[in-house]
JSON list of C-alpha atoms in Angstrom, two decimals:
[
{"chain": "A", "resi": 1, "resn": "UNK", "atom": "CA", "xyz": [-18.18, -13.07, -6.71]},
{"chain": "A", "resi": 2, "resn": "UNK", "atom": "CA", "xyz": [-15.67, -10.92, -4.82]},
{"chain": "A", "resi": 3, "resn": "UNK", "atom": "CA", "xyz": [-18.08, -7.98, -4.90]},
{"chain": "A", "resi": 4, "resn": "UNK", "atom": "CA", "xyz": [-20.93, -10.14, -3.57]},
{"chain": "A", "resi": 5, "resn": "UNK", "atom": "CA", "xyz": [-18.86, -11.48, -0.69]},
{"chain": "A", "resi": 6, "resn": "UNK", "atom": "CA", "xyz": [-17.46, -8.03, 0.05]},
{"chain": "A", "resi": 7, "resn": "UNK", "atom": "CA", "xyz": [-20.91, -6.41, -0.06]},
{"chain": "A", "resi": 8, "resn": "UNK", "atom": "CA", "xyz": [-22.16, -8.89, 2.54]},
{"chain": "A", "resi": 9, "resn": "UNK", "atom": "CA", "xyz": [-19.26, -7.88, 4.76]},
{"chain": "A", "resi": 10, "resn": "UNK", "atom": "CA", "xyz": [-19.84, -4.17, 4.15]},
{"chain": "A", "resi": 11, "resn": "UNK", "atom": "CA", "xyz": [-23.49, -4.14, 5.24]},
{"chain": "A", "resi": 12, "resn": "UNK", "atom": "CA", "xyz": [-23.61, -7.19, 7.48]},
{"chain": "A", "resi": 13, "resn": "UNK", "atom": "CA", "xyz": [-20.92, -6.64, 10.11]},
{"chain": "A", "resi": 14, "resn": "UNK", "atom": "CA", "xyz": [-20.52, -3.92, 12.75]},
{"chain": "A", "resi": 15, "resn": "UNK", "atom": "CA", "xyz": [-17.35, -1.94, 13.23]},
{"chain": "A", "resi": 16, "resn": "UNK", "atom": "CA", "xyz": [-14.87, -3.94, 15.29]},
{"chain": "A", "resi": 17, "resn": "UNK", "atom": "CA", "xyz": [-12.57, -2.59, 17.99]},
{"chain": "A", "resi": 18, "resn": "UNK", "atom": "CA", "xyz": [-9.59, -2.23, 15.65]},
{"chain": "A", "resi": 19, "resn": "UNK", "atom": "CA", "xyz": [-11.69, -0.32, 13.13]},
{"chain": "A", "resi": 20, "resn": "UNK", "atom": "CA", "xyz": [-13.01, 1.98, 15.86]},
{"chain": "A", "resi": 21, "resn": "UNK", "atom": "CA", "xyz": [-9.46, 2.74, 16.99]},
{"chain": "A", "resi": 22, "resn": "UNK", "atom": "CA", "xyz": [-8.41, 3.57, 13.43]},
{"chain": "A", "resi": 23, "resn": "UNK", "atom": "CA", "xyz": [-11.45, 5.82, 12.98]},
{"chain": "A", "resi": 24, "resn": "UNK", "atom": "CA", "xyz": [-10.60, 7.65, 16.21]},
{"chain": "A", "resi": 25, "resn": "UNK", "atom": "CA", "xyz": [-7.04, 8.18, 15.03]},
{"chain": "A", "resi": 26, "resn": "UNK", "atom": "CA", "xyz": [-8.29, 9.68, 11.76]},
{"chain": "A", "resi": 27, "resn": "UNK", "atom": "CA", "xyz": [-10.14, 12.39, 13.69]},
{"chain": "A", "resi": 28, "resn": "UNK", "atom": "CA", "xyz": [-6.97, 14.12, 14.85]},
{"chain": "A", "resi": 29, "resn": "UNK", "atom": "CA", "xyz": [-6.05, 17.42, 13.12]},
{"chain": "A", "resi": 30, "resn": "UNK", "atom": "CA", "xyz": [-4.66, 17.12, 9.60]},
{"chain": "A", "resi": 31, "resn": "UNK", "atom": "CA", "xyz": [-1.34, 18.67, 10.61]},
{"chain": "A", "resi": 32, "resn": "UNK", "atom": "CA", "xyz": [-0.84, 15.95, 13.22]},
{"chain": "A", "resi": 33, "resn": "UNK", "atom": "CA", "xyz": [-1.87, 13.14, 10.85]},
{"chain": "A", "resi": 34, "resn": "UNK", "atom": "CA", "xyz": [1.14, 13.83, 8.64]},
{"chain": "A", "resi": 35, "resn": "UNK", "atom": "CA", "xyz": [3.49, 13.19, 11.57]},
{"chain": "A", "resi": 36, "resn": "UNK", "atom": "CA", "xyz": [1.44, 10.33, 13.07]},
{"chain": "A", "resi": 37, "resn": "UNK", "atom": "CA", "xyz": [3.36, 7.02, 13.24]},
{"chain": "A", "resi": 38, "resn": "UNK", "atom": "CA", "xyz": [0.38, 4.89, 12.16]},
{"chain": "A", "resi": 39, "resn": "UNK", "atom": "CA", "xyz": [-0.21, 4.93, 8.39]},
{"chain": "A", "resi": 40, "resn": "UNK", "atom": "CA", "xyz": [-0.55, 8.70, 7.82]},
{"chain": "A", "resi": 41, "resn": "UNK", "atom": "CA", "xyz": [-1.57, 8.21, 4.16]},
{"chain": "A", "resi": 42, "resn": "UNK", "atom": "CA", "xyz": [-4.54, 6.04, 5.11]},
{"chain": "A", "resi": 43, "resn": "UNK", "atom": "CA", "xyz": [-5.54, 8.22, 8.05]},
{"chain": "A", "resi": 44, "resn": "UNK", "atom": "CA", "xyz": [-5.60, 11.26, 5.77]},
{"chain": "A", "resi": 45, "resn": "UNK", "atom": "CA", "xyz": [-7.74, 9.43, 3.21]},
{"chain": "A", "resi": 46, "resn": "UNK", "atom": "CA", "xyz": [-10.10, 8.13, 5.91]},
{"chain": "A", "resi": 47, "resn": "UNK", "atom": "CA", "xyz": [-10.32, 11.59, 7.49]},
{"chain": "A", "resi": 48, "resn": "UNK", "atom": "CA", "xyz": [-11.51, 13.09, 4.21]},
{"chain": "A", "resi": 49, "resn": "UNK", "atom": "CA", "xyz": [-13.86, 10.17, 3.49]},
{"chain": "A", "resi": 50, "resn": "UNK", "atom": "CA", "xyz": [-15.42, 10.18, 6.97]},
{"chain": "A", "resi": 51, "resn": "UNK", "atom": "CA", "xyz": [-16.07, 13.91, 6.59]},
{"chain": "A", "resi": 52, "resn": "UNK", "atom": "CA", "xyz": [-18.93, 12.95, 4.25]},
{"chain": "A", "resi": 53, "resn": "UNK", "atom": "CA", "xyz": [-20.43, 10.30, 6.54]},
{"chain": "A", "resi": 54, "resn": "UNK", "atom": "CA", "xyz": [-19.31, 8.24, 9.52]},
{"chain": "A", "resi": 55, "resn": "UNK", "atom": "CA", "xyz": [-21.72, 5.37, 8.81]},
{"chain": "A", "resi": 56, "resn": "UNK", "atom": "CA", "xyz": [-19.94, 2.02, 9.00]},
{"chain": "A", "resi": 57, "resn": "UNK", "atom": "CA", "xyz": [-21.03, 0.80, 5.52]},
{"chain": "A", "resi": 58, "resn": "UNK", "atom": "CA", "xyz": [-19.78, 4.08, 4.04]},
{"chain": "A", "resi": 59, "resn": "UNK", "atom": "CA", "xyz": [-16.41, 3.71, 5.77]},
{"chain": "A", "resi": 60, "resn": "UNK", "atom": "CA", "xyz": [-16.09, 0.14, 4.50]},
{"chain": "A", "resi": 61, "resn": "UNK", "atom": "CA", "xyz": [-16.92, 1.28, 0.97]},
{"chain": "A", "resi": 62, "resn": "UNK", "atom": "CA", "xyz": [-13.68, 3.26, 0.93]},
{"chain": "A", "resi": 63, "resn": "UNK", "atom": "CA", "xyz": [-11.68, 0.10, 1.54]},
{"chain": "A", "resi": 64, "resn": "UNK", "atom": "CA", "xyz": [-13.78, -1.85, -0.97]},
{"chain": "A", "resi": 65, "resn": "UNK", "atom": "CA", "xyz": [-13.31, 0.75, -3.70]},
{"chain": "A", "resi": 66, "resn": "UNK", "atom": "CA", "xyz": [-9.56, 0.84, -3.18]},
{"chain": "A", "resi": 67, "resn": "UNK", "atom": "CA", "xyz": [-9.41, -2.98, -3.19]},
{"chain": "A", "resi": 68, "resn": "UNK", "atom": "CA", "xyz": [-11.38, -3.19, -6.44]},
{"chain": "A", "resi": 69, "resn": "UNK", "atom": "CA", "xyz": [-8.90, -0.80, -8.02]},
{"chain": "A", "resi": 70, "resn": "UNK", "atom": "CA", "xyz": [-6.07, -3.09, -6.94]},
{"chain": "A", "resi": 71, "resn": "UNK", "atom": "CA", "xyz": [-7.86, -6.18, -8.27]},
{"chain": "A", "resi": 72, "resn": "UNK", "atom": "CA", "xyz": [-8.41, -4.55, -11.66]},
{"chain": "A", "resi": 73, "resn": "UNK", "atom": "CA", "xyz": [-4.67, -3.92, -11.97]},
{"chain": "A", "resi": 74, "resn": "UNK", "atom": "CA", "xyz": [-3.59, -7.24, -10.45]},
{"chain": "A", "resi": 75, "resn": "UNK", "atom": "CA", "xyz": [-3.93, -9.34, -13.66]},
{"chain": "A", "resi": 76, "resn": "UNK", "atom": "CA", "xyz": [-1.31, -7.22, -15.43]},
{"chain": "A", "resi": 77, "resn": "UNK", "atom": "CA", "xyz": [1.09, -7.74, -12.55]},
{"chain": "A", "resi": 78, "resn": "UNK", "atom": "CA", "xyz": [0.37, -11.47, -12.31]},
{"chain": "A", "resi": 79, "resn": "UNK", "atom": "CA", "xyz": [0.92, -11.90, -16.05]},
{"chain": "A", "resi": 80, "resn": "UNK", "atom": "CA", "xyz": [4.28, -10.21, -15.70]},
{"chain": "A", "resi": 81, "resn": "UNK", "atom": "CA", "xyz": [5.27, -12.37, -12.74]},
{"chain": "A", "resi": 82, "resn": "UNK", "atom": "CA", "xyz": [3.86, -15.77, -13.67]},
{"chain": "A", "resi": 83, "resn": "UNK", "atom": "CA", "xyz": [2.74, -15.65, -17.28]},
{"chain": "A", "resi": 84, "resn": "UNK", "atom": "CA", "xyz": [-0.69, -15.60, -18.93]},
{"chain": "A", "resi": 85, "resn": "UNK", "atom": "CA", "xyz": [-1.62, -19.17, -17.99]},
{"chain": "A", "resi": 86, "resn": "UNK", "atom": "CA", "xyz": [-1.10, -18.58, -14.27]},
{"chain": "A", "resi": 87, "resn": "UNK", "atom": "CA", "xyz": [-2.88, -15.23, -14.21]},
{"chain": "A", "resi": 88, "resn": "UNK", "atom": "CA", "xyz": [-6.53, -16.34, -14.27]},
{"chain": "A", "resi": 89, "resn": "UNK", "atom": "CA", "xyz": [-6.27, -18.91, -11.51]},
{"chain": "A", "resi": 90, "resn": "UNK", "atom": "CA", "xyz": [-4.18, -16.63, -9.33]},
{"chain": "A", "resi": 91, "resn": "UNK", "atom": "CA", "xyz": [-6.75, -13.83, -9.57]},
{"chain": "A", "resi": 92, "resn": "UNK", "atom": "CA", "xyz": [-9.58, -16.17, -8.57]},
{"chain": "A", "resi": 93, "resn": "UNK", "atom": "CA", "xyz": [-7.62, -17.57, -5.64]},
{"chain": "A", "resi": 94, "resn": "UNK", "atom": "CA", "xyz": [-6.82, -14.06, -4.48]},
{"chain": "A", "resi": 95, "resn": "UNK", "atom": "CA", "xyz": [-10.31, -12.61, -4.90]},
{"chain": "A", "resi": 96, "resn": "UNK", "atom": "CA", "xyz": [-12.13, -15.51, -3.19]},
{"chain": "A", "resi": 97, "resn": "UNK", "atom": "CA", "xyz": [-9.76, -15.89, -0.26]},
{"chain": "A", "resi": 98, "resn": "UNK", "atom": "CA", "xyz": [-11.78, -15.35, 2.96]},
{"chain": "A", "resi": 99, "resn": "UNK", "atom": "CA", "xyz": [-8.84, -13.55, 4.58]},
{"chain": "A", "resi": 100, "resn": "UNK", "atom": "CA", "xyz": [-8.45, -11.27, 1.54]},
{"chain": "A", "resi": 101, "resn": "UNK", "atom": "CA", "xyz": [-12.15, -10.40, 1.41]},
{"chain": "A", "resi": 102, "resn": "UNK", "atom": "CA", "xyz": [-12.21, -9.64, 5.13]},
{"chain": "A", "resi": 103, "resn": "UNK", "atom": "CA", "xyz": [-9.14, -7.42, 4.99]},
{"chain": "A", "resi": 104, "resn": "UNK", "atom": "CA", "xyz": [-10.26, -5.56, 1.87]},
{"chain": "A", "resi": 105, "resn": "UNK", "atom": "CA", "xyz": [-13.44, -4.26, 3.52]},
{"chain": "A", "resi": 106, "resn": "UNK", "atom": "CA", "xyz": [-11.96, -3.59, 6.96]},
{"chain": "A", "resi": 107, "resn": "UNK", "atom": "CA", "xyz": [-11.49, -0.06, 8.24]},
{"chain": "A", "resi": 108, "resn": "UNK", "atom": "CA", "xyz": [-7.72, -0.43, 8.09]},
{"chain": "A", "resi": 109, "resn": "UNK", "atom": "CA", "xyz": [-4.81, 0.38, 5.75]},
{"chain": "A", "resi": 110, "resn": "UNK", "atom": "CA", "xyz": [-4.89, -3.15, 4.28]},
{"chain": "A", "resi": 111, "resn": "UNK", "atom": "CA", "xyz": [-6.68, -2.31, 1.04]},
{"chain": "A", "resi": 112, "resn": "UNK", "atom": "CA", "xyz": [-4.58, 0.81, 0.44]},
{"chain": "A", "resi": 113, "resn": "UNK", "atom": "CA", "xyz": [-1.41, -1.21, 1.05]},
{"chain": "A", "resi": 114, "resn": "UNK", "atom": "CA", "xyz": [-2.63, -3.79, -1.48]},
{"chain": "A", "resi": 115, "resn": "UNK", "atom": "CA", "xyz": [-3.29, -1.10, -4.09]},
{"chain": "A", "resi": 116, "resn": "UNK", "atom": "CA", "xyz": [0.05, 0.68, -3.75]},
{"chain": "A", "resi": 117, "resn": "UNK", "atom": "CA", "xyz": [1.95, -2.63, -3.84]},
{"chain": "A", "resi": 118, "resn": "UNK", "atom": "CA", "xyz": [0.14, -3.62, -7.04]},
{"chain": "A", "resi": 119, "resn": "UNK", "atom": "CA", "xyz": [0.88, -0.22, -8.60]},
{"chain": "A", "resi": 120, "resn": "UNK", "atom": "CA", "xyz": [4.50, -0.39, -7.49]},
{"chain": "A", "resi": 121, "resn": "UNK", "atom": "CA", "xyz": [4.98, -3.84, -9.03]},
{"chain": "A", "resi": 122, "resn": "UNK", "atom": "CA", "xyz": [3.15, -2.84, -12.21]},
{"chain": "A", "resi": 123, "resn": "UNK", "atom": "CA", "xyz": [5.33, 0.23, -12.73]},
{"chain": "A", "resi": 124, "resn": "UNK", "atom": "CA", "xyz": [8.46, -1.80, -11.99]},
{"chain": "A", "resi": 125, "resn": "UNK", "atom": "CA", "xyz": [7.59, -4.50, -14.53]},
{"chain": "A", "resi": 126, "resn": "UNK", "atom": "CA", "xyz": [6.65, -1.93, -17.17]},
{"chain": "A", "resi": 127, "resn": "UNK", "atom": "CA", "xyz": [9.90, -0.07, -16.58]},
{"chain": "A", "resi": 128, "resn": "UNK", "atom": "CA", "xyz": [11.84, -3.29, -17.12]},
{"chain": "A", "resi": 129, "resn": "UNK", "atom": "CA", "xyz": [9.88, -3.97, -20.29]},
{"chain": "A", "resi": 130, "resn": "UNK", "atom": "CA", "xyz": [9.86, -0.52, -21.89]},
{"chain": "A", "resi": 131, "resn": "UNK", "atom": "CA", "xyz": [12.53, 1.44, -20.04]},
{"chain": "A", "resi": 132, "resn": "UNK", "atom": "CA", "xyz": [10.37, 4.59, -20.11]},
{"chain": "A", "resi": 133, "resn": "UNK", "atom": "CA", "xyz": [10.89, 7.32, -17.53]},
{"chain": "A", "resi": 134, "resn": "UNK", "atom": "CA", "xyz": [7.16, 7.64, -16.80]},
{"chain": "A", "resi": 135, "resn": "UNK", "atom": "CA", "xyz": [7.07, 4.10, -15.40]},
{"chain": "A", "resi": 136, "resn": "UNK", "atom": "CA", "xyz": [10.10, 4.76, -13.22]},
{"chain": "A", "resi": 137, "resn": "UNK", "atom": "CA", "xyz": [8.52, 7.97, -11.93]},
{"chain": "A", "resi": 138, "resn": "UNK", "atom": "CA", "xyz": [5.29, 6.07, -11.28]},
{"chain": "A", "resi": 139, "resn": "UNK", "atom": "CA", "xyz": [7.22, 3.44, -9.37]},
{"chain": "A", "resi": 140, "resn": "UNK", "atom": "CA", "xyz": [8.97, 6.08, -7.29]},
{"chain": "A", "resi": 141, "resn": "UNK", "atom": "CA", "xyz": [5.68, 7.79, -6.43]},
{"chain": "A", "resi": 142, "resn": "UNK", "atom": "CA", "xyz": [4.09, 4.47, -5.46]},
{"chain": "A", "resi": 143, "resn": "UNK", "atom": "CA", "xyz": [7.11, 3.58, -3.32]},
{"chain": "A", "resi": 144, "resn": "UNK", "atom": "CA", "xyz": [6.90, 6.90, -1.47]},
{"chain": "A", "resi": 145, "resn": "UNK", "atom": "CA", "xyz": [3.17, 6.47, -0.83]},
{"chain": "A", "resi": 146, "resn": "UNK", "atom": "CA", "xyz": [3.71, 2.88, 0.31]},
{"chain": "A", "resi": 147, "resn": "UNK", "atom": "CA", "xyz": [6.08, 4.09, 3.04]},
{"chain": "A", "resi": 148, "resn": "UNK", "atom": "CA", "xyz": [3.36, 6.45, 4.26]},
{"chain": "A", "resi": 149, "resn": "UNK", "atom": "CA", "xyz": [0.96, 3.51, 4.37]},
{"chain": "A", "resi": 150, "resn": "UNK", "atom": "CA", "xyz": [3.31, 1.14, 6.20]},
{"chain": "A", "resi": 151, "resn": "UNK", "atom": "CA", "xyz": [7.03, 1.54, 6.77]},
{"chain": "A", "resi": 152, "resn": "UNK", "atom": "CA", "xyz": [7.51, -2.21, 6.45]},
{"chain": "A", "resi": 153, "resn": "UNK", "atom": "CA", "xyz": [6.71, -1.99, 2.75]},
{"chain": "A", "resi": 154, "resn": "UNK", "atom": "CA", "xyz": [10.27, -0.75, 2.26]},
{"chain": "A", "resi": 155, "resn": "UNK", "atom": "CA", "xyz": [11.13, -4.45, 2.16]},
{"chain": "A", "resi": 156, "resn": "UNK", "atom": "CA", "xyz": [9.44, -4.55, -1.26]},
{"chain": "A", "resi": 157, "resn": "UNK", "atom": "CA", "xyz": [11.79, -1.81, -2.44]},
{"chain": "A", "resi": 158, "resn": "UNK", "atom": "CA", "xyz": [14.75, -3.81, -1.15]},
{"chain": "A", "resi": 159, "resn": "UNK", "atom": "CA", "xyz": [13.46, -6.97, -2.86]},
{"chain": "A", "resi": 160, "resn": "UNK", "atom": "CA", "xyz": [13.18, -5.19, -6.20]},
{"chain": "A", "resi": 161, "resn": "UNK", "atom": "CA", "xyz": [16.69, -3.78, -5.74]},
{"chain": "A", "resi": 162, "resn": "UNK", "atom": "CA", "xyz": [17.92, -7.32, -5.12]},
{"chain": "A", "resi": 163, "resn": "UNK", "atom": "CA", "xyz": [16.25, -8.43, -8.34]},
{"chain": "A", "resi": 164, "resn": "UNK", "atom": "CA", "xyz": [17.86, -5.60, -10.29]},
{"chain": "A", "resi": 165, "resn": "UNK", "atom": "CA", "xyz": [21.24, -6.58, -8.86]},
{"chain": "A", "resi": 166, "resn": "UNK", "atom": "CA", "xyz": [20.73, -10.23, -9.80]},
{"chain": "A", "resi": 167, "resn": "UNK", "atom": "CA", "xyz": [19.70, -9.33, -13.37]},
{"chain": "A", "resi": 168, "resn": "UNK", "atom": "CA", "xyz": [22.11, -6.42, -13.75]},
{"chain": "A", "resi": 169, "resn": "UNK", "atom": "CA", "xyz": [23.51, -7.81, -17.02]},
{"chain": "A", "resi": 170, "resn": "UNK", "atom": "CA", "xyz": [20.12, -8.42, -18.60]},
{"chain": "A", "resi": 171, "resn": "UNK", "atom": "CA", "xyz": [18.83, -4.96, -17.65]},
{"chain": "A", "resi": 172, "resn": "UNK", "atom": "CA", "xyz": [22.10, -3.11, -17.91]},
{"chain": "A", "resi": 173, "resn": "UNK", "atom": "CA", "xyz": [20.51, -0.13, -19.67]},
{"chain": "A", "resi": 174, "resn": "UNK", "atom": "CA", "xyz": [18.01, 0.37, -16.83]},
{"chain": "A", "resi": 175, "resn": "UNK", "atom": "CA", "xyz": [20.49, 0.28, -13.96]},
{"chain": "A", "resi": 176, "resn": "UNK", "atom": "CA", "xyz": [21.66, 3.87, -13.76]},
{"chain": "A", "resi": 177, "resn": "UNK", "atom": "CA", "xyz": [18.26, 5.54, -13.50]},
{"chain": "A", "resi": 178, "resn": "UNK", "atom": "CA", "xyz": [16.90, 2.77, -11.30]},
{"chain": "A", "resi": 179, "resn": "UNK", "atom": "CA", "xyz": [19.52, 3.33, -8.63]},
{"chain": "A", "resi": 180, "resn": "UNK", "atom": "CA", "xyz": [19.13, 7.10, -8.81]},
{"chain": "A", "resi": 181, "resn": "UNK", "atom": "CA", "xyz": [15.40, 6.61, -8.26]},
{"chain": "A", "resi": 182, "resn": "UNK", "atom": "CA", "xyz": [16.17, 4.87, -4.95]},
{"chain": "A", "resi": 183, "resn": "UNK", "atom": "CA", "xyz": [17.26, 8.12, -3.31]},
{"chain": "A", "resi": 184, "resn": "UNK", "atom": "CA", "xyz": [13.80, 9.60, -2.54]},
{"chain": "A", "resi": 185, "resn": "UNK", "atom": "CA", "xyz": [12.35, 6.37, -1.02]},
{"chain": "A", "resi": 186, "resn": "UNK", "atom": "CA", "xyz": [15.54, 5.82, 0.97]},
{"chain": "A", "resi": 187, "resn": "UNK", "atom": "CA", "xyz": [15.46, 9.40, 2.24]},
{"chain": "A", "resi": 188, "resn": "UNK", "atom": "CA", "xyz": [11.82, 9.11, 3.31]},
{"chain": "A", "resi": 189, "resn": "UNK", "atom": "CA", "xyz": [12.47, 5.77, 4.99]},
{"chain": "A", "resi": 190, "resn": "UNK", "atom": "CA", "xyz": [15.38, 7.21, 6.97]},
{"chain": "A", "resi": 191, "resn": "UNK", "atom": "CA", "xyz": [13.29, 10.25, 7.93]},
{"chain": "A", "resi": 192, "resn": "UNK", "atom": "CA", "xyz": [10.34, 8.15, 9.13]},
{"chain": "A", "resi": 193, "resn": "UNK", "atom": "CA", "xyz": [12.59, 5.67, 10.93]},
{"chain": "A", "resi": 194, "resn": "UNK", "atom": "CA", "xyz": [14.46, 8.51, 12.63]},
{"chain": "A", "resi": 195, "resn": "UNK", "atom": "CA", "xyz": [11.20, 10.07, 13.81]},
{"chain": "A", "resi": 196, "resn": "UNK", "atom": "CA", "xyz": [10.01, 6.72, 15.19]},
{"chain": "A", "resi": 197, "resn": "UNK", "atom": "CA", "xyz": [13.32, 6.13, 16.97]},
{"chain": "A", "resi": 198, "resn": "UNK", "atom": "CA", "xyz": [13.27, 9.62, 18.47]},
{"chain": "A", "resi": 199, "resn": "UNK", "atom": "CA", "xyz": [9.70, 9.08, 19.70]},
{"chain": "A", "resi": 200, "resn": "UNK", "atom": "CA", "xyz": [10.71, 5.75, 21.23]},
{"chain": "A", "resi": 201, "resn": "UNK", "atom": "CA", "xyz": [13.70, 7.29, 23.05]},
{"chain": "A", "resi": 202, "resn": "UNK", "atom": "CA", "xyz": [11.61, 10.18, 24.38]},
{"chain": "A", "resi": 203, "resn": "UNK", "atom": "CA", "xyz": [8.99, 7.76, 25.73]},
{"chain": "A", "resi": 204, "resn": "UNK", "atom": "CA", "xyz": [11.62, 5.62, 27.41]},
{"chain": "A", "resi": 205, "resn": "UNK", "atom": "CA", "xyz": [13.38, 8.59, 28.96]},
{"chain": "A", "resi": 206, "resn": "UNK", "atom": "CA", "xyz": [10.08, 9.95, 30.29]},
{"chain": "A", "resi": 207, "resn": "UNK", "atom": "CA", "xyz": [9.49, 6.64, 32.11]},
{"chain": "A", "resi": 208, "resn": "UNK", "atom": "CA", "xyz": [12.78, 6.83, 34.00]}
]
């Protein structure tokens, strides 16, 4: 059902103003995309995808494919968060939400943000369950990518840190490596925030 609704959106709606702005931003040189303040990870992906075709349905297919990947992984996350009985209904509510369907086929970072958040939560839950280094490394990679999708996703990192603090006795054996794994995301967040602040100051000074 999600694919049917999404397909109708892919082929049945023109590119809106916001999507056109995002597409224009993706056309800047690759070297500048990395330093661009608006979702450099998504702009890089869109830049490569649009190099094949700039047709609107093709551009929307990128978002749809990424969203489907997130939906396929979502049940594992929902089972870990709410249990098996809550998983099925939660997936249906998510997949059939008009807002969700609209955002998941838009030419915007929304679908990529959804995917990296799902992967980040999945790796976190699996690390708590198994304590294996591969899940912690996967979480760290997803956290770094999420910051390149939207800096505000660092709040998810902080929320998970709060959870680890609250359950520090239960997951005592996971604590040491978990807190060491916070250093790369924290460093990237500080770097990106510093660059944004510097850009803001330069713009303000230039207006004086």
